[in-house]
PDB file of C-alpha atoms and ligand atoms in Angstrom:
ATOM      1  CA  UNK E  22       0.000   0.000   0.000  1.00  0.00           C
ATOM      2  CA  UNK E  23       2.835   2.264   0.942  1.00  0.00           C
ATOM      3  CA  UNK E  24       6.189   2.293  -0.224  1.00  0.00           C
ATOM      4  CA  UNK E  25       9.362   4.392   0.244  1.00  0.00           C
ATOM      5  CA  UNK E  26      12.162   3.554  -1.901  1.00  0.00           C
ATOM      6  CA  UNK E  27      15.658   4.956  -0.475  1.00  0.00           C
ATOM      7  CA  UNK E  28      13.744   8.412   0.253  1.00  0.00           C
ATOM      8  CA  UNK E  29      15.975  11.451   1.553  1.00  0.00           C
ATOM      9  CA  UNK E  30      14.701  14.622   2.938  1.00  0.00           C
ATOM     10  CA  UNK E  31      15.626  17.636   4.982  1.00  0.00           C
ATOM     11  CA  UNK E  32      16.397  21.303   5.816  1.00  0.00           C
ATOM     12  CA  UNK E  33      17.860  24.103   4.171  1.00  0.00           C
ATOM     13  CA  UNK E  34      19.701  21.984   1.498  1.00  0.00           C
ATOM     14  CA  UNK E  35      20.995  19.479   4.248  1.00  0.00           C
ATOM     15  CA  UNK E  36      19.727  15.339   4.850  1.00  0.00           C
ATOM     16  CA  UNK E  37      17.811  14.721   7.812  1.00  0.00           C
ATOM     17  CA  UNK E  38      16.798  11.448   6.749  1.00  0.00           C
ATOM     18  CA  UNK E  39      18.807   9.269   4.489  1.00  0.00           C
ATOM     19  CA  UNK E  40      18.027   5.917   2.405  1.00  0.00           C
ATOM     20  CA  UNK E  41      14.625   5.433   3.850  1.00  0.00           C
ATOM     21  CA  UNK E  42      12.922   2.000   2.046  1.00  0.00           C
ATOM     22  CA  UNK E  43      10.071   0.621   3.501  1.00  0.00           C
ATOM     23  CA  UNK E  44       6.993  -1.275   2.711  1.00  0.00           C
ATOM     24  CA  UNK E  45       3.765  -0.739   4.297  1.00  0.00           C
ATOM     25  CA  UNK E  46       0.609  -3.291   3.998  1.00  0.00           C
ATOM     26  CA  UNK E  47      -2.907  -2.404   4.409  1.00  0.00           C
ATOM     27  CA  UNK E  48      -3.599  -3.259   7.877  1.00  0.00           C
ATOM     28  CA  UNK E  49      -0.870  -2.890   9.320  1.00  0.00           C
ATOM     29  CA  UNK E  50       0.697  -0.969  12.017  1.00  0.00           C
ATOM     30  CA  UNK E  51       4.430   0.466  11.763  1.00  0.00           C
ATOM     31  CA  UNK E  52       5.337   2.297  14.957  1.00  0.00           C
ATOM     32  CA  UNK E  53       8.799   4.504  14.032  1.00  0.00           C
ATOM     33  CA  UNK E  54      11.297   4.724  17.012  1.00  0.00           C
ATOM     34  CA  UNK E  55      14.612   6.109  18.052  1.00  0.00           C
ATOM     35  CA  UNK E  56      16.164   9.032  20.140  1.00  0.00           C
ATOM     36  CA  UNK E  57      15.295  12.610  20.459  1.00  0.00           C
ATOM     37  CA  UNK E  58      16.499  14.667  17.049  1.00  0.00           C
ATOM     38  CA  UNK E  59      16.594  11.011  14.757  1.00  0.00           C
ATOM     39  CA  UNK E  60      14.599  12.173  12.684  1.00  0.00           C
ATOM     40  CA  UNK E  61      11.236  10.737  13.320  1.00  0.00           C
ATOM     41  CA  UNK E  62       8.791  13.695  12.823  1.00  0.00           C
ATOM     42  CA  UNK E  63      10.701  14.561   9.299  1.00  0.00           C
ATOM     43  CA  UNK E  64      10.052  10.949   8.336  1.00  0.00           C
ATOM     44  CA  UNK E  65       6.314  11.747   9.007  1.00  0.00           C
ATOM     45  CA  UNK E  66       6.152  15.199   7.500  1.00  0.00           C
ATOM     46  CA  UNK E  67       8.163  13.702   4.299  1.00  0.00           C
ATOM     47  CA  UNK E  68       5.512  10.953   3.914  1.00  0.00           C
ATOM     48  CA  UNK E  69       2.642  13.307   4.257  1.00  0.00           C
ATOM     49  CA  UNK E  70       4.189  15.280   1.747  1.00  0.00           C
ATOM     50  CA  UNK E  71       5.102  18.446   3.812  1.00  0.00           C
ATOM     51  CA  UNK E  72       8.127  18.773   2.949  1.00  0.00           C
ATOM     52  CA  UNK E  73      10.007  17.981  -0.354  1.00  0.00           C
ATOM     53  CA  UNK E  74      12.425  14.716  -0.731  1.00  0.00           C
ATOM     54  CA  UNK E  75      14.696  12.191  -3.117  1.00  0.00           C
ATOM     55  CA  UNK E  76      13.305   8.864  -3.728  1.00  0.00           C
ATOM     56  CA  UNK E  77      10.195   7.563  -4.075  1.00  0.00           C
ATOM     57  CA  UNK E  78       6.923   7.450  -2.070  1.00  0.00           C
ATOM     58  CA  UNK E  79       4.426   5.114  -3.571  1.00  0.00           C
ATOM     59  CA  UNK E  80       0.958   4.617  -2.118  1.00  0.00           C
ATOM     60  CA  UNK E  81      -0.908   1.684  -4.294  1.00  0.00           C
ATOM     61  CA  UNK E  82       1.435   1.769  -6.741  1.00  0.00           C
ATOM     62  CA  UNK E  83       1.181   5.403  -7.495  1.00  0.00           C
ATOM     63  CA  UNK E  84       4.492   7.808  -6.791  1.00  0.00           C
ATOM     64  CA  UNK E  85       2.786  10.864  -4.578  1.00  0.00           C
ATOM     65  CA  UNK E  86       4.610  13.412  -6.361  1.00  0.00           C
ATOM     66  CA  UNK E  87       2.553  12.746  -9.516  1.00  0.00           C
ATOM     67  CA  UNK E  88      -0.853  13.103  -7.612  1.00  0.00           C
ATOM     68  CA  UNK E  89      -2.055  16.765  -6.512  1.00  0.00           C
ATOM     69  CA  UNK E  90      -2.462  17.474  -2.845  1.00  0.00           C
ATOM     70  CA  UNK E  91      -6.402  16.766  -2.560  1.00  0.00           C
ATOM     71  CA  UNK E  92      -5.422  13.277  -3.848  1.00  0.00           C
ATOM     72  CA  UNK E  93      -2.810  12.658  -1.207  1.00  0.00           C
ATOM     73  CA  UNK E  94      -4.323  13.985   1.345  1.00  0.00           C
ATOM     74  CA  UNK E  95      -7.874  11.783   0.557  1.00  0.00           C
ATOM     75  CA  UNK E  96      -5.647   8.854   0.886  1.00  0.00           C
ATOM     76  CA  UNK E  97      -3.177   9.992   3.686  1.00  0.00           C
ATOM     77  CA  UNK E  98      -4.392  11.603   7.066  1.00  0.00           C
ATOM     78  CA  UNK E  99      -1.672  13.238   9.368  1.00  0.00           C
ATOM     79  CA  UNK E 100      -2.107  13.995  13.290  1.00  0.00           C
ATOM     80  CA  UNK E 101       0.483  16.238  14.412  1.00  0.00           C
ATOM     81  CA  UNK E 102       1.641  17.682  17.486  1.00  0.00           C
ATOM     82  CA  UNK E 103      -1.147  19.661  19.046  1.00  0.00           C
ATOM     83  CA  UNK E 104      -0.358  23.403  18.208  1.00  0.00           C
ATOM     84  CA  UNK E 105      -1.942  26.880  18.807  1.00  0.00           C
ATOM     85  CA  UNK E 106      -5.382  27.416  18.304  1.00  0.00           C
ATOM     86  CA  UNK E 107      -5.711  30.637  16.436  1.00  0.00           C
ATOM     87  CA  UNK E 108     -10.090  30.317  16.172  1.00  0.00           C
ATOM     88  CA  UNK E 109     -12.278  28.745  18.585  1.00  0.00           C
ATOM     89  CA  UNK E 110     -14.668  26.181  16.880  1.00  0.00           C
ATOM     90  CA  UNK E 111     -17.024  23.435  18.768  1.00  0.00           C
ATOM     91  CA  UNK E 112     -15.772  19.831  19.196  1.00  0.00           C
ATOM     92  CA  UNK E 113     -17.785  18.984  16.189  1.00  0.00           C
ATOM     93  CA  UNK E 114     -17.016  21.851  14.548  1.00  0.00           C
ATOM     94  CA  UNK E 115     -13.530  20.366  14.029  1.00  0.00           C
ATOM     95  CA  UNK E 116     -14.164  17.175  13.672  1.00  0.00           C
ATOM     96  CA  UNK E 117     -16.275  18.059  10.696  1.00  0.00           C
ATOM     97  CA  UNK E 118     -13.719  20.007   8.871  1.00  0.00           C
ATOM     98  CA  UNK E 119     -11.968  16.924   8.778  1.00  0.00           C
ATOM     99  CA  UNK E 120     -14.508  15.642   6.409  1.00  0.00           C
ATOM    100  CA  UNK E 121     -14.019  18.567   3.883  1.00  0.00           C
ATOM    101  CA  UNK E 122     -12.707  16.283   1.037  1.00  0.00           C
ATOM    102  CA  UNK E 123     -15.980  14.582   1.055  1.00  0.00           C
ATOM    103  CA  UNK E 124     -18.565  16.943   1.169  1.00  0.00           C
ATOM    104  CA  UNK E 125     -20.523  18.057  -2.053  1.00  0.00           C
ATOM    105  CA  UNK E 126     -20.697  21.356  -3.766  1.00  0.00           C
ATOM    106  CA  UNK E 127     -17.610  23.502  -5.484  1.00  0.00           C
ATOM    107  CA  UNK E 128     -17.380  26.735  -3.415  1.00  0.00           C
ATOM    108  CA  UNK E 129     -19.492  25.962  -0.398  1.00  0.00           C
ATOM    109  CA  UNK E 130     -18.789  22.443   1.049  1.00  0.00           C
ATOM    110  CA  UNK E 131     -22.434  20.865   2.446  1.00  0.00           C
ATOM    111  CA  UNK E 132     -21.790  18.391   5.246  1.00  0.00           C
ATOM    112  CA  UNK E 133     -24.267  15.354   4.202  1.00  0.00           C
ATOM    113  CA  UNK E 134     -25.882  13.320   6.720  1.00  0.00           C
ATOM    114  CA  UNK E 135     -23.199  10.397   5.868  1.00  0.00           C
ATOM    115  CA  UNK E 136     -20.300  13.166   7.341  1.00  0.00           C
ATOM    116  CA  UNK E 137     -22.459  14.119  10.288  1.00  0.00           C
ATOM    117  CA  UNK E 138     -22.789  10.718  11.256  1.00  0.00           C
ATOM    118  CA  UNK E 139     -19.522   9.880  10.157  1.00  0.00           C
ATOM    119  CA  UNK E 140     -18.128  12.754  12.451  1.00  0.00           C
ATOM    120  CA  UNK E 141     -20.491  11.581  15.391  1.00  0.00           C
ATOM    121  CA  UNK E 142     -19.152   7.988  14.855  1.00  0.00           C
ATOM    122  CA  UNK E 143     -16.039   9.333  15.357  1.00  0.00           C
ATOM    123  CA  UNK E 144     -16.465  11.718  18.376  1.00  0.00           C
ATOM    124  CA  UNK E 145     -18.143   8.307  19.874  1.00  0.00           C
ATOM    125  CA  UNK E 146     -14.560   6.357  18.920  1.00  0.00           C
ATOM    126  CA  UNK E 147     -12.689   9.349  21.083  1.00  0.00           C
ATOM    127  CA  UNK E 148     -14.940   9.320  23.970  1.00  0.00           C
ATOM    128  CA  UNK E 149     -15.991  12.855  23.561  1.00  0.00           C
ATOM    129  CA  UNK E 150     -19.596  12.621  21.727  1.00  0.00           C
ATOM    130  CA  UNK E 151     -21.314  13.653  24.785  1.00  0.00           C
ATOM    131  CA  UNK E 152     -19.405  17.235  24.808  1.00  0.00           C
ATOM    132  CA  UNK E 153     -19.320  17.654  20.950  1.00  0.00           C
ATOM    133  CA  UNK E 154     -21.060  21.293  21.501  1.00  0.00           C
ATOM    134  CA  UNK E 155     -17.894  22.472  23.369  1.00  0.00           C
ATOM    135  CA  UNK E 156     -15.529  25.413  22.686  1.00  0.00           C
ATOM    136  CA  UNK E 157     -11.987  23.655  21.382  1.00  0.00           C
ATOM    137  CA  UNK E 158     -10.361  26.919  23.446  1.00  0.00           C
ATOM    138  CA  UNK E 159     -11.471  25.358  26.605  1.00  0.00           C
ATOM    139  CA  UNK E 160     -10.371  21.980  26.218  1.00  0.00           C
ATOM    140  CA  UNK E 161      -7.839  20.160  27.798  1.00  0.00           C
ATOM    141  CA  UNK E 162      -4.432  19.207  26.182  1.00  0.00           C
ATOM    142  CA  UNK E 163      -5.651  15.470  26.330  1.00  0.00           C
ATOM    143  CA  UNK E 164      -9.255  16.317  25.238  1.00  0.00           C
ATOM    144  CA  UNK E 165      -7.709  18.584  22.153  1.00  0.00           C
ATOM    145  CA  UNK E 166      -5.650  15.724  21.613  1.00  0.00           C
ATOM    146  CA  UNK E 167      -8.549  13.176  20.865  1.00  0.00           C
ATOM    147  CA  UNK E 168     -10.645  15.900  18.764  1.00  0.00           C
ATOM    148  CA  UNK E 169      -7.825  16.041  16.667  1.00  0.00           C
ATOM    149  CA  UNK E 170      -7.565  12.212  16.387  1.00  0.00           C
ATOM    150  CA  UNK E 171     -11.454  12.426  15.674  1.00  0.00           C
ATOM    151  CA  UNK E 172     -10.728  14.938  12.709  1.00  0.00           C
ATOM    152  CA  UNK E 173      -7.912  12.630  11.189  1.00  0.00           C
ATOM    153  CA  UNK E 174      -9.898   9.686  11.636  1.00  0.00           C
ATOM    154  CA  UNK E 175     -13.210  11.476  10.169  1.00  0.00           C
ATOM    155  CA  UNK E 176     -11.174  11.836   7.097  1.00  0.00           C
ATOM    156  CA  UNK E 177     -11.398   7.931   6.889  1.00  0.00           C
ATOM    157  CA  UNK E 178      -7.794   7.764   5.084  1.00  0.00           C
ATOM    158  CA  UNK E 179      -6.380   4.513   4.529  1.00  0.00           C
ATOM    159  CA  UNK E 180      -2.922   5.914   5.495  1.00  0.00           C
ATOM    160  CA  UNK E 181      -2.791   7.951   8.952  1.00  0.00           C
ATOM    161  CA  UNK E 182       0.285   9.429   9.951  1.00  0.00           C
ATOM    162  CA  UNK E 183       0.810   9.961  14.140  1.00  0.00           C
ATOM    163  CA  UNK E 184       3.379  11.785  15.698  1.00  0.00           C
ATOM    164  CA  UNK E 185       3.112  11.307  19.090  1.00  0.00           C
ATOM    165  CA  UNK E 186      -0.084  10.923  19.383  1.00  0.00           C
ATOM    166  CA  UNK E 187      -0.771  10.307  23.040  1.00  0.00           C
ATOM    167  CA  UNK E 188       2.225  12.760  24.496  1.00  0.00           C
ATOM    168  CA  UNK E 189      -0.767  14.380  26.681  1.00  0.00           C
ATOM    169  CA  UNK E 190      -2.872  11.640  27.265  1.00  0.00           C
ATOM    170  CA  UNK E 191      -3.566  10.430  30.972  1.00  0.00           C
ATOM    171  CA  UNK E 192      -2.692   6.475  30.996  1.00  0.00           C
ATOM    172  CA  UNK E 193      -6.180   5.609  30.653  1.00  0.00           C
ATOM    173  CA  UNK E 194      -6.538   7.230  27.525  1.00  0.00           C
ATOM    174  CA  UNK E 195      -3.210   6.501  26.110  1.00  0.00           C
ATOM    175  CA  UNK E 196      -4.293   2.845  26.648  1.00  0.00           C
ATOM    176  CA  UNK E 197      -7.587   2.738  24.880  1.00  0.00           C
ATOM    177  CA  UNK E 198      -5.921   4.718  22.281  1.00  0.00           C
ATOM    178  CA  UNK E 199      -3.770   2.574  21.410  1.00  0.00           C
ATOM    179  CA  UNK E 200      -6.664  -0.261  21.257  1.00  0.00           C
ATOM    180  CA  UNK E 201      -8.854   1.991  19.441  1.00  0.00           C
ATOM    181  CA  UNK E 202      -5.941   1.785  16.612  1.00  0.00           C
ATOM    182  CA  UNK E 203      -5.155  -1.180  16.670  1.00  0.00           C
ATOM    183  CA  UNK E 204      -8.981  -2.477  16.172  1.00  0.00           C
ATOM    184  CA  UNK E 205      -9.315   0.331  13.386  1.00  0.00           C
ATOM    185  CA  UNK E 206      -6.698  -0.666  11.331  1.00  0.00           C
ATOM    186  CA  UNK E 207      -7.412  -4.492  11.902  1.00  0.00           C
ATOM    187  CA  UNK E 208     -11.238  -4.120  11.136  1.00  0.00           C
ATOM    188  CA  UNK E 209     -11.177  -1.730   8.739  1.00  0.00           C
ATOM    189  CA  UNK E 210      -7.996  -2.663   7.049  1.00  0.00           C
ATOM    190  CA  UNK E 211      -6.589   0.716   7.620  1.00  0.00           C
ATOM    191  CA  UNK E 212      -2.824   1.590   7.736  1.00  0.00           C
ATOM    192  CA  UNK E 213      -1.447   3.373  10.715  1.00  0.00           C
ATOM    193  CA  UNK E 214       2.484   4.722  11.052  1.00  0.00           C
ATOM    194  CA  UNK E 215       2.730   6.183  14.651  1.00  0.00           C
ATOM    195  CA  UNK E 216       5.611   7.904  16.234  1.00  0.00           C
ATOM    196  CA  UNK E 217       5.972   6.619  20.150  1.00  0.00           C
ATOM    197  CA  UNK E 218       8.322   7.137  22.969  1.00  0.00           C
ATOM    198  CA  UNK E 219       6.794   4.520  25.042  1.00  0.00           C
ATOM    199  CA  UNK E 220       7.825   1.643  23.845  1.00  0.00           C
ATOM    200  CA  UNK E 221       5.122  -0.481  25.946  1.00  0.00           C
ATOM    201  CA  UNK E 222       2.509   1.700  23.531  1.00  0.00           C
ATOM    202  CA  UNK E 223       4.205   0.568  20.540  1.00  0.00           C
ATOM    203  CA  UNK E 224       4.534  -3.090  21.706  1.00  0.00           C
ATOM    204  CA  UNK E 225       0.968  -3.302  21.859  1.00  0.00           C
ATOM    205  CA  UNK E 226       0.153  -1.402  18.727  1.00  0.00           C
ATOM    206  CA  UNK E 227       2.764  -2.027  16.630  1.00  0.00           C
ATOM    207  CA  UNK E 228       3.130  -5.183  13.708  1.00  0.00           C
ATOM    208  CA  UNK E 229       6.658  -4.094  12.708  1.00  0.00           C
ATOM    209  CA  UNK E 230       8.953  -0.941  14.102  1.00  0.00           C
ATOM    210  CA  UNK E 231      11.072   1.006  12.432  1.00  0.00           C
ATOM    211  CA  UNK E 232      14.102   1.980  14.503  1.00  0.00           C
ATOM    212  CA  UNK E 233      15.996   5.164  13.306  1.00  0.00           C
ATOM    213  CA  UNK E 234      19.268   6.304  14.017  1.00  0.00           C
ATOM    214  CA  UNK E 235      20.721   9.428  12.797  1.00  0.00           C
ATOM    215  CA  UNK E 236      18.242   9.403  10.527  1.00  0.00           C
ATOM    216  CA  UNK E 237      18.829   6.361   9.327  1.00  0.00           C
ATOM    217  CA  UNK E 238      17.451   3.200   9.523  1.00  0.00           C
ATOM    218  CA  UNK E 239      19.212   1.155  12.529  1.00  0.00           C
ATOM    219  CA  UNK E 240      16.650  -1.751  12.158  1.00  0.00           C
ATOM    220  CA  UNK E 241      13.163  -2.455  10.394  1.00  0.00           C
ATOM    221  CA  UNK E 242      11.314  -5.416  10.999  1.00  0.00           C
ATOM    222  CA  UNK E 243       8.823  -7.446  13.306  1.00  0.00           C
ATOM    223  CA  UNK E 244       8.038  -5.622  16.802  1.00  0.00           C
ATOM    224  CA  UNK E 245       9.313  -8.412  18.712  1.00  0.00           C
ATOM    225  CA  UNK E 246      12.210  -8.954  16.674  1.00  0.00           C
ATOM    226  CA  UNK E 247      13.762  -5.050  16.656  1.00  0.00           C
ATOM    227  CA  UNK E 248      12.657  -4.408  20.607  1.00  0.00           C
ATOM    228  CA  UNK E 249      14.618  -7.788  21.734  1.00  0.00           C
ATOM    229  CA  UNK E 250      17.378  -6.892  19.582  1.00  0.00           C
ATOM    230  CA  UNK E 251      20.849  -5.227  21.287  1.00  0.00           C
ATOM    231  CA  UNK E 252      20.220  -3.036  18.705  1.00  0.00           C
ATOM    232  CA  UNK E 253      17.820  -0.904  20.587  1.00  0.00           C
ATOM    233  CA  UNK E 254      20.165  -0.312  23.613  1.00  0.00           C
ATOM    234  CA  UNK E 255      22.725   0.675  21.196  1.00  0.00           C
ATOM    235  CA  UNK E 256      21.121   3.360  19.510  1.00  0.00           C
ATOM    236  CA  UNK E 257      19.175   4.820  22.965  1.00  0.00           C
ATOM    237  CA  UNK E 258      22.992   4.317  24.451  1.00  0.00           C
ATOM    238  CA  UNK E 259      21.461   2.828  27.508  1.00  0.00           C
ATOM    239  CA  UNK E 260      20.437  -0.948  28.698  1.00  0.00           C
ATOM    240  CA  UNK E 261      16.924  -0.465  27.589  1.00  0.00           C
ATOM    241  CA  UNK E 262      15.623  -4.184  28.421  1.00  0.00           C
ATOM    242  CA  UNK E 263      17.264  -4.370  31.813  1.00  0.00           C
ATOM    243  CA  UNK E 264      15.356  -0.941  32.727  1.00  0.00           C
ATOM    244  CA  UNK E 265      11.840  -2.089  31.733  1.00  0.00           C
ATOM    245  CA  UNK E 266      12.328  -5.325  33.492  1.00  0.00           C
ATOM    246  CA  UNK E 267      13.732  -3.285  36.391  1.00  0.00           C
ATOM    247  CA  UNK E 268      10.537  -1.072  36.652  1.00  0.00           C
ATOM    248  CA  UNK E 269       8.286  -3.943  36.100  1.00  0.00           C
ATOM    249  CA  UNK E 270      10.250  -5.718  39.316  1.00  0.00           C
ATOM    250  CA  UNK E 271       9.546  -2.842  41.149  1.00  0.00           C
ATOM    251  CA  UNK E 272       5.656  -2.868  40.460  1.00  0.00           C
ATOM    252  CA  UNK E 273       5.540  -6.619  41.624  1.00  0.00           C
ATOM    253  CA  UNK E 274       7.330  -5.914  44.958  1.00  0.00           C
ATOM    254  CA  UNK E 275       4.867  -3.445  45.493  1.00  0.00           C
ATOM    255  CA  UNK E 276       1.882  -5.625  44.921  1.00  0.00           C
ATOM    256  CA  UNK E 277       3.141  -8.809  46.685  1.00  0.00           C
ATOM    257  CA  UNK E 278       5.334  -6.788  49.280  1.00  0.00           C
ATOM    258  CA  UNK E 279       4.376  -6.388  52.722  1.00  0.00           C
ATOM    259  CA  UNK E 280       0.978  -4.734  53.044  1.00  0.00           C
ATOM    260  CA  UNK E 281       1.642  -1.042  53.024  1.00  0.00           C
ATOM    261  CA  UNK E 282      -0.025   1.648  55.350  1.00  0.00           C
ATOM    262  CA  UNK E 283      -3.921   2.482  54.075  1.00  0.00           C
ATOM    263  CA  UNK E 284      -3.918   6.059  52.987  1.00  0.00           C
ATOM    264  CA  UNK E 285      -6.988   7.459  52.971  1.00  0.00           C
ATOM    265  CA  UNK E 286      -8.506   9.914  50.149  1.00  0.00           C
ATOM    266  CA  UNK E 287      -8.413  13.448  50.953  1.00  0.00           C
ATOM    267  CA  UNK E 288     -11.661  15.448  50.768  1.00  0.00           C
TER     268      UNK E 288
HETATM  269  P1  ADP Q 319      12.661  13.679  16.100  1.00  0.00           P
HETATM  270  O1  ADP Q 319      11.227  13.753  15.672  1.00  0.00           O
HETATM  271  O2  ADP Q 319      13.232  12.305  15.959  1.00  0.00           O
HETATM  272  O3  ADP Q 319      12.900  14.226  17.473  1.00  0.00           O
HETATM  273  P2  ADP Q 319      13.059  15.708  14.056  1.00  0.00           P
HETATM  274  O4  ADP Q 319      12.677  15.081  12.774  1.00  0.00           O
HETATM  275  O5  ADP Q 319      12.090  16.648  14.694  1.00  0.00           O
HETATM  276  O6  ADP Q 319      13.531  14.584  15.104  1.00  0.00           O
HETATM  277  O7  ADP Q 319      14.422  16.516  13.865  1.00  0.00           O
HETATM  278  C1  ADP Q 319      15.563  15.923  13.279  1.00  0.00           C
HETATM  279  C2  ADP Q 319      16.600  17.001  13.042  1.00  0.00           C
HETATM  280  O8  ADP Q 319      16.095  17.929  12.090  1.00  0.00           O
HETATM  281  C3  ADP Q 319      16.977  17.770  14.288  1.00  0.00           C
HETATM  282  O9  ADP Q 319      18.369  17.986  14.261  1.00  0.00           O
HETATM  283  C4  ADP Q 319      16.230  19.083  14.123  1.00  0.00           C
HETATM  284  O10 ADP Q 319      16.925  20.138  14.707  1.00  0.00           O
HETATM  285  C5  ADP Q 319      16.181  19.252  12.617  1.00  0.00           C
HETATM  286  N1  ADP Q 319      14.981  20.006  12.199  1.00  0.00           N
HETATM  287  C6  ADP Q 319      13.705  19.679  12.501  1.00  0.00           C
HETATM  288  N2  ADP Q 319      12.836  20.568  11.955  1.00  0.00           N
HETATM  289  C7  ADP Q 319      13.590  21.485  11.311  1.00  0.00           C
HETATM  290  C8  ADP Q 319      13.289  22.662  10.545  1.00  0.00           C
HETATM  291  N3  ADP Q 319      12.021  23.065  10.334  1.00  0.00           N
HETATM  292  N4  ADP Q 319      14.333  23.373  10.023  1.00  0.00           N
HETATM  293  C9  ADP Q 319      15.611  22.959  10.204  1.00  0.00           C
HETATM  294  N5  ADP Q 319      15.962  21.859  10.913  1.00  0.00           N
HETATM  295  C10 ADP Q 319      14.984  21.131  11.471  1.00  0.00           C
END
């Protein structure tokens, strides 16, 4: 469905990312890794076409410099970092918008019933159907974050790009986000290509990881396969298994430790 063929792409005349190949199925889930600076949101922005590159980017067989933007962007979705809000719309304002590209009429965009319910199908996927009448401007930085996953979503894509996606997201929600994608692209044999830091998230999410290094590719392959491999450690420069199973130690002595002193909640 998605191809990059030794793809380079930058800054100001210089490589951020080098030699990127990789093949992407329908269904499937590639969760992009590796260190602060590596290179991971210009892999993103050079997929979604944002910013020019070398190579090729192929999505069903087509090279995405020979279709115009509309047709990109009806086939890939991108969720970036949350940023300023310049105009304050409703919840369902925005998620709306994000079903532009489908609405009828050449000047002044109808919303059909289909993208109303679309967009309410959506809102219900996020959790956040009940407040849809809400001012974005008064949201929370985990709330704006799922509207904005509603709007991507309500673009129904078959390619949606995530950077970071649940960076202020409260565990709970970080957790049924990442089943929420992981259903979507399985029953609806979407494609998603998230950017994580926690590397629990992309375990659960992710079919195959992309590790980057230096912007370039340190290791590509099946989750299990890259996160067990020394290879990880080497390019976070730190014993990144031994910490995780350090942590996790620490959570059982906690729950089969002594019993601890009852705190009480405070009114
Ligand atoms: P990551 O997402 O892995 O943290 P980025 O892709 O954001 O890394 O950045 C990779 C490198 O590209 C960094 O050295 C960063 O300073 C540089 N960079 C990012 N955005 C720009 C930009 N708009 N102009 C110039 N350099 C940039």
């Amino acid at each position: 469905m998605l191809t990059l063929k030794n793809v380079s792409a930058g800054y100001n005349g210089f490589d951020v990312i080098s030699d990127i190949s990789l093949d992407v199925m329908e269904g499937e889930n590639l969760c992009i890794l590796g260190p602060n600076g590596c290179g991971k949101t210009t892999l993103i922005k050079t997929i979604s076409g944002l910013i020019p590159h070398m190579g090729t980017i192929e999505i069903d067989g087509i090279n995405i410099s020979d279709m115009k933007r509309t047709e990109v962007a009806e086939k890939i979705a991108v969720m970036s970092q949350i940023s300023t809000i310049y105009f304050s719309y409703t919840i369902y304002e925005t998620v709306l918008l994000g079903r532009y590209l489908h609405m009828n009429g050449r000047t002044f965009k109808e919303p059909s019933l289909r993208d109303r319910e679309y967009a309410d199908k959506c809102l219900k996927a996020v959790g956040l159907y009940s407040m849809k009448n809400k001012q974005i401007s008064t949201l929370s930085g985990g709330q704006l974050q799922r509207v904005y996953l509603a709007r991507t979503l309500a673009q129904e894509p078959n390619v949606i790009l995530l950077d970071e996606p649940t960076n202020h997201l409260d565990l709970k929600h970080q957790a049924e986000l990442v089943d929420f994608l992981r259903d979507w692209s399985k029953e609806e044999g979407h494609t998603v290509i998230g950017v994580f830091h926690d590397l629990n998230l992309a375990m659960k999410l992710a079919d195959n990881v992309l590790l980057l290094d230096k912007g370039k590719i340190a290791a590509y392959g099946k989750t299990k396969d890259v996160i067990s491999s020394k290879l990880l450690s080497d390019v976070y420069e730190m014993d990144v298994a031994g910490y995780m199973v350090d942590s996790l130690k620490q959570w059982e002595s906690i729950q089969n430790g002594p019993a601890q002193t009852k705190l009480r909640k405070i009114k």
